[in-house]
Coordinates of N, CA and C in Angstrom, one line a residue:
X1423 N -6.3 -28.0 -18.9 CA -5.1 -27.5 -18.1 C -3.9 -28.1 -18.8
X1424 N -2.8 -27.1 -18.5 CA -1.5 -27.7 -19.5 C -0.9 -28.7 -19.0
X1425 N -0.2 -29.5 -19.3 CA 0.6 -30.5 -18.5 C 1.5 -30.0 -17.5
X1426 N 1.3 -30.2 -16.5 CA 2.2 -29.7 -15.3 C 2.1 -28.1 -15.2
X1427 N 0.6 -27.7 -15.4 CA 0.5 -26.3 -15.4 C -0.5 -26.0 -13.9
X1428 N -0.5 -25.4 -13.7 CA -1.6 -24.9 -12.4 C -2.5 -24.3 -12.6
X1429 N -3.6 -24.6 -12.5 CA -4.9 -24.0 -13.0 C -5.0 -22.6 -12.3
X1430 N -4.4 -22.4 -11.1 CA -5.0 -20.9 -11.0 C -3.8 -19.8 -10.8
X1431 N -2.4 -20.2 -11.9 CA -1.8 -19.2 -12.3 C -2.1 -18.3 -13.1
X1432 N -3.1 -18.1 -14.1 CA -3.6 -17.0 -14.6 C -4.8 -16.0 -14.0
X1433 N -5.2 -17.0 -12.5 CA -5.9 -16.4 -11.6 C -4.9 -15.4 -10.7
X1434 N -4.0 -16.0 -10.0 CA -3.4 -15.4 -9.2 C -2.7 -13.9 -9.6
X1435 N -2.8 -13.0 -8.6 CA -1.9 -11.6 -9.6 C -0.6 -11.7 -8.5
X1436 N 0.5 -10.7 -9.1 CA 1.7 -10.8 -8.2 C 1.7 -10.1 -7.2
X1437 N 2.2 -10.7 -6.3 CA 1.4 -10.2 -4.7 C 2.6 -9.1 -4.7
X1438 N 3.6 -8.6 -5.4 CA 4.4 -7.5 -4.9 C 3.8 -6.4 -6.5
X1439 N 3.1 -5.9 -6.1 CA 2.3 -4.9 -7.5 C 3.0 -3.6 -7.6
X1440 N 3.9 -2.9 -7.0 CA 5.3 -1.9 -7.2 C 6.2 -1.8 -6.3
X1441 N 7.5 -1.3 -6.7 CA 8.1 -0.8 -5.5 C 8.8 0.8 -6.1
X1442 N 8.5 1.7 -5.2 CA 8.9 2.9 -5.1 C 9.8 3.6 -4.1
X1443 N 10.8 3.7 -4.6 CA 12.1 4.5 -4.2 C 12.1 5.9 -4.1
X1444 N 12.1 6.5 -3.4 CA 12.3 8.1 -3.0 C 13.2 8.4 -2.1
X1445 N 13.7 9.5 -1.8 CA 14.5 10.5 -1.2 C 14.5 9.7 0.5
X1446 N 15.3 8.8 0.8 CA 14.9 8.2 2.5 C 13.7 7.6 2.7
X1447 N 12.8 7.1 1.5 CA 11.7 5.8 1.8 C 11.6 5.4 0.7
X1448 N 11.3 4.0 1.2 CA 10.5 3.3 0.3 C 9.1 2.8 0.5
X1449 N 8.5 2.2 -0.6 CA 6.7 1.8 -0.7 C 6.9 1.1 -1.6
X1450 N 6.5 -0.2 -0.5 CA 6.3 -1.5 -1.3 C 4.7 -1.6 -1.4
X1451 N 4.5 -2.0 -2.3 CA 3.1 -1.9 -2.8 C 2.6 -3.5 -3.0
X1452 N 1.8 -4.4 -2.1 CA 1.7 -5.4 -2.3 C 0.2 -5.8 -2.3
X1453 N -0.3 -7.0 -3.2 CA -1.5 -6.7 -3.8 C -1.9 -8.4 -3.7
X1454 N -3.5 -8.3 -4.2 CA -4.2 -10.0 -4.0 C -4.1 -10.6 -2.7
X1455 N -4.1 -11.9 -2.7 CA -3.6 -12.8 -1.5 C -2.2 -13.3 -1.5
X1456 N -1.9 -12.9 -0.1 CA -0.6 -13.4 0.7 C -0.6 -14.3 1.0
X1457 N 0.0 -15.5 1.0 CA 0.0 -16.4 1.5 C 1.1 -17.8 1.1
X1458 N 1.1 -18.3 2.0 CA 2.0 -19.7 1.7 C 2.6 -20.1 0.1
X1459 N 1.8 -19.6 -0.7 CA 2.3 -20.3 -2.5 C 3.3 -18.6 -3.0
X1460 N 2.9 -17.7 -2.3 CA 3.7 -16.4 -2.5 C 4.0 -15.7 -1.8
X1461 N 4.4 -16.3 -0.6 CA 5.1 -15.6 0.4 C 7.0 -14.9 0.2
X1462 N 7.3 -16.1 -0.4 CA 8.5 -16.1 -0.4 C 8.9 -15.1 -1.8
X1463 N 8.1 -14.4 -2.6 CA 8.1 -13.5 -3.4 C 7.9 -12.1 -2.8
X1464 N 7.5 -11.8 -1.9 CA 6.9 -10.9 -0.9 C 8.3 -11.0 -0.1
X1465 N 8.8 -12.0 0.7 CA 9.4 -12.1 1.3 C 11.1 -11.2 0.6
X1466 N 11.1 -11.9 -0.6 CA 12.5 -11.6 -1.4 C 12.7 -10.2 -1.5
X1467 N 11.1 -9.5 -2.0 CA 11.3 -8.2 -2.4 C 11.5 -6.9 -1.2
X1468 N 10.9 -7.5 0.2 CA 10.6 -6.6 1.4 C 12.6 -6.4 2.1
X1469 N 12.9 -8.0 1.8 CA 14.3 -7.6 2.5 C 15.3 -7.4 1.8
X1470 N 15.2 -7.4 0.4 CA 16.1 -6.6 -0.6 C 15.9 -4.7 -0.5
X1471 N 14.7 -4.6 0.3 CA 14.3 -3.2 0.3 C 14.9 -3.1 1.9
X1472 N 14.8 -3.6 2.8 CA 15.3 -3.6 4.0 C 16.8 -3.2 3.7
X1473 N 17.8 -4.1 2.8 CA 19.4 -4.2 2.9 C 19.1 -2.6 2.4
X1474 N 19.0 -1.9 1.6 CA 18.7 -0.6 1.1 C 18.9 0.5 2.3
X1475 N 18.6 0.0 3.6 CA 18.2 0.6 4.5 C 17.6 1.6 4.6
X1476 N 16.8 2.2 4.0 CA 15.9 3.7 4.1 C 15.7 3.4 5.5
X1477 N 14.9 5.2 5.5 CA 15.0 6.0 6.8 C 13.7 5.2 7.3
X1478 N 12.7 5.0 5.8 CA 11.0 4.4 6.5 C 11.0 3.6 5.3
X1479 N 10.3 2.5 5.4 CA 9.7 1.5 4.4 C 8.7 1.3 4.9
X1480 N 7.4 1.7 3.9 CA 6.0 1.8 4.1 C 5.5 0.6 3.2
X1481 N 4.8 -0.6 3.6 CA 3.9 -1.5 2.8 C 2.9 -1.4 3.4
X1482 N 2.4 -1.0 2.0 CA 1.2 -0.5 1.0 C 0.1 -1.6 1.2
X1483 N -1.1 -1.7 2.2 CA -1.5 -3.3 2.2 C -2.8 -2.6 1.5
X1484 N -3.6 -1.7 0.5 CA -4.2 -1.7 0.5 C -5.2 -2.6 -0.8
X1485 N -4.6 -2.8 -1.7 CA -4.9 -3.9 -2.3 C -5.1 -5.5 -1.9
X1486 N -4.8 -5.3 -0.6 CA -4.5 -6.9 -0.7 C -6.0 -7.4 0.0
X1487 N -6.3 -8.4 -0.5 CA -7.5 -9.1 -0.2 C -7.5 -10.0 0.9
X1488 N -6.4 -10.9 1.0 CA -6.2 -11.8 1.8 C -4.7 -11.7 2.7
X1489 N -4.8 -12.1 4.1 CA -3.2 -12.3 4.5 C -3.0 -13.8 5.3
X1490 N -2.2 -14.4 5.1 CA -2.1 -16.0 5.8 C -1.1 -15.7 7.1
X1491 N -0.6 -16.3 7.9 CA 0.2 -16.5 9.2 C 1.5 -16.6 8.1
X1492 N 1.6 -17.1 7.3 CA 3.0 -17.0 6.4 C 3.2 -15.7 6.1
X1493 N 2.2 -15.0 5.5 CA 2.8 -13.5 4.9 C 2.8 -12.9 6.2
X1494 N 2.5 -13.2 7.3 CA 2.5 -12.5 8.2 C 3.6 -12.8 9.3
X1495 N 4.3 -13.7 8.8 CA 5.8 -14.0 9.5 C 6.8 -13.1 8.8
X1496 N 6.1 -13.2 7.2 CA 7.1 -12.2 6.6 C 7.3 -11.2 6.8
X1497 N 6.4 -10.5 7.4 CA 6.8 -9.1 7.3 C 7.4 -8.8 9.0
X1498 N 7.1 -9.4 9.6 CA 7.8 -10.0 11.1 C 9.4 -9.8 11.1
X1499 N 9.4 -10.8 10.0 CA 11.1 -11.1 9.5 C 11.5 -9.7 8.8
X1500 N 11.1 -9.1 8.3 CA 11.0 -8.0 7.1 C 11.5 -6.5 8.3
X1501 N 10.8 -6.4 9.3 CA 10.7 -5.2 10.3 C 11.8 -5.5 11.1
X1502 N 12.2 -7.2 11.3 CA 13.6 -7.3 12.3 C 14.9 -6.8 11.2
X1503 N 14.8 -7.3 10.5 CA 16.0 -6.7 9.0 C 16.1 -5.5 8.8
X1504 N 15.2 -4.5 9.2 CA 15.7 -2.9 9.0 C 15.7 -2.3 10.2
X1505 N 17.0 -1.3 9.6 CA 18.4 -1.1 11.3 C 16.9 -0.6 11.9
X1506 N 16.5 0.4 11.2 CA 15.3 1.3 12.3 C 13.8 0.6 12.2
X1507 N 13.5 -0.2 13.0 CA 12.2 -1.1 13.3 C 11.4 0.3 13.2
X1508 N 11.4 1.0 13.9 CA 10.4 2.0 13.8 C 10.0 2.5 12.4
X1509 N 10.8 2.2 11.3 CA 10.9 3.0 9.9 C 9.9 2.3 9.4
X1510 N 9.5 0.8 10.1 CA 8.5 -0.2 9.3 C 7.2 0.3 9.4
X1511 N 6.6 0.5 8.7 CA 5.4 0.9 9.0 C 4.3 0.5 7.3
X1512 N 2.9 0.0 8.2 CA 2.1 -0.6 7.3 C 0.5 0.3 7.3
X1513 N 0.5 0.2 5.7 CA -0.3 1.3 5.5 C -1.3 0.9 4.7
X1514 N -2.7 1.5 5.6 CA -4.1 1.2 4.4 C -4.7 -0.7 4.4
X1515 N -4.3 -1.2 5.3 CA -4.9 -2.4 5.3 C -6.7 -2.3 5.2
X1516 N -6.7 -3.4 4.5 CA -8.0 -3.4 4.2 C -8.8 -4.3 5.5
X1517 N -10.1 -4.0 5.3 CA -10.8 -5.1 6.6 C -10.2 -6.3 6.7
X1518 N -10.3 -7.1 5.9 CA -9.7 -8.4 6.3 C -8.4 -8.4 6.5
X1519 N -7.4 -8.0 6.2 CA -5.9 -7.3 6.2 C -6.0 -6.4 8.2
X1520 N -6.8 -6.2 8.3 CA -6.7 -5.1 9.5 C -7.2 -6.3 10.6
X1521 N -8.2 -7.2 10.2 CA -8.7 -8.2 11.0 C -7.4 -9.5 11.1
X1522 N -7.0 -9.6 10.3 CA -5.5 -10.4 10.5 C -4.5 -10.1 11.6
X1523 N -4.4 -8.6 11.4 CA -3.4 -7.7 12.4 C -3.6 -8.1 13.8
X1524 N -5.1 -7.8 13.6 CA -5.8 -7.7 15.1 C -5.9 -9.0 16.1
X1525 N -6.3 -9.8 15.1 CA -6.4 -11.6 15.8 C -5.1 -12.0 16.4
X1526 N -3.9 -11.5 15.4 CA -2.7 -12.1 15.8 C -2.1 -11.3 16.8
X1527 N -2.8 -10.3 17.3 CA -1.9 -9.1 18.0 C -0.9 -7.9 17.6
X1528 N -1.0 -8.6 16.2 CA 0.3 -7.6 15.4 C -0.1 -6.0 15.0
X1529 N -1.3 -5.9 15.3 CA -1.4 -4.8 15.4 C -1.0 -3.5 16.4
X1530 N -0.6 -4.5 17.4 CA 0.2 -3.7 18.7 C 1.5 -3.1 18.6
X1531 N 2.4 -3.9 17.5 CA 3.6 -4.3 17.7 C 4.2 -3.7 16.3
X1532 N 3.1 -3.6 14.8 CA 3.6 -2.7 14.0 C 3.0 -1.1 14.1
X1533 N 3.3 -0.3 13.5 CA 3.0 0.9 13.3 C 2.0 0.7 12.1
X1534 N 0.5 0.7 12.1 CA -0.6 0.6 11.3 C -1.4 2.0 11.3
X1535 N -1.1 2.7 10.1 CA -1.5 3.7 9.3 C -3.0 3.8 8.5
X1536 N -3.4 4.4 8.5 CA -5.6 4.3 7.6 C -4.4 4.5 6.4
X1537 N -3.7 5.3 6.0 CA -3.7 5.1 4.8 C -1.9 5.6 4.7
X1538 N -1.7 5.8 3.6 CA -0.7 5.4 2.6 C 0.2 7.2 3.1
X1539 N -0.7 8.0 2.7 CA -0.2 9.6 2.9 C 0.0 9.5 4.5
X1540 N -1.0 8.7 5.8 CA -0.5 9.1 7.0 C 0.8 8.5 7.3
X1541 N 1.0 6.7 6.5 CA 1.9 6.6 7.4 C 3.6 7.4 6.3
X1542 N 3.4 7.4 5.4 CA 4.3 8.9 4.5 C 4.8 10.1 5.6
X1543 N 3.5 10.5 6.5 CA 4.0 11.9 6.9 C 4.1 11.7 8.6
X1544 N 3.9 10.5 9.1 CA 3.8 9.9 10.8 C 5.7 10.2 10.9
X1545 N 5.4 11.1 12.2 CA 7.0 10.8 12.8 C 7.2 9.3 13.2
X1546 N 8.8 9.3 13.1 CA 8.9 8.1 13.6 C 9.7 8.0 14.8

């Protein structure tokens, strides 16, 4: 290992894997594990998309493998920052991603989509 290097930065991938801009939405595309070491990367990218203000911002949870109570404050903080809470909406979580939602309650409280095209075409 290098000096002062972290052995599992060539493991880790970047938890924000695109972001796509269209005509009144965006899709944040976030990937790997969420959590406390890259939250605040997740965090930077969701409310620079929020100031943007689109009509809907959809993140894309279907890549992600893991979610911690930190990534999951983020996007807490992320849904209070855009003018229309309703526009937030999360799309395609995977089992353990859908089992995070559920334990914490937050599955009540966001708009949780099977996939990517429903929550695209869901009134808001």
């Amino acid at each position: 290992m290098a000096e002062g290097g972290d052995d599992t930065a060539g493991i880790r991938e970047d938890p924000v894997a695109g972001i796509e801009r269209n005509d009144g939405y965006v899709v944040v595309s976030l990937a790997g594990e969420l959590d406390l070491y890259n939250a605040h990367e997740v965090r930077e990218a969701l409310l620079e998309c929020c100031a943007e203000a689109p009509d809907r911002l959809v993140v894309d949870l279907s890549a992600v493998k893991f979610i911690d109570s930190t990534a999951l404050g983020v996007l807490i903080e992320a849904r209070t920052r855009l003018a229309n809470r309703r526009g937030f909406l999360l799309a395609a979580p995977g089992l353990e991603t859908r089992r995070a939602l559920e334990i914490s309650g937050l599955d009540r409280h966001f708009s949780v989509h099977d996939s990517l095209d429903a929550a695209l075409s869901a009134s808001l």
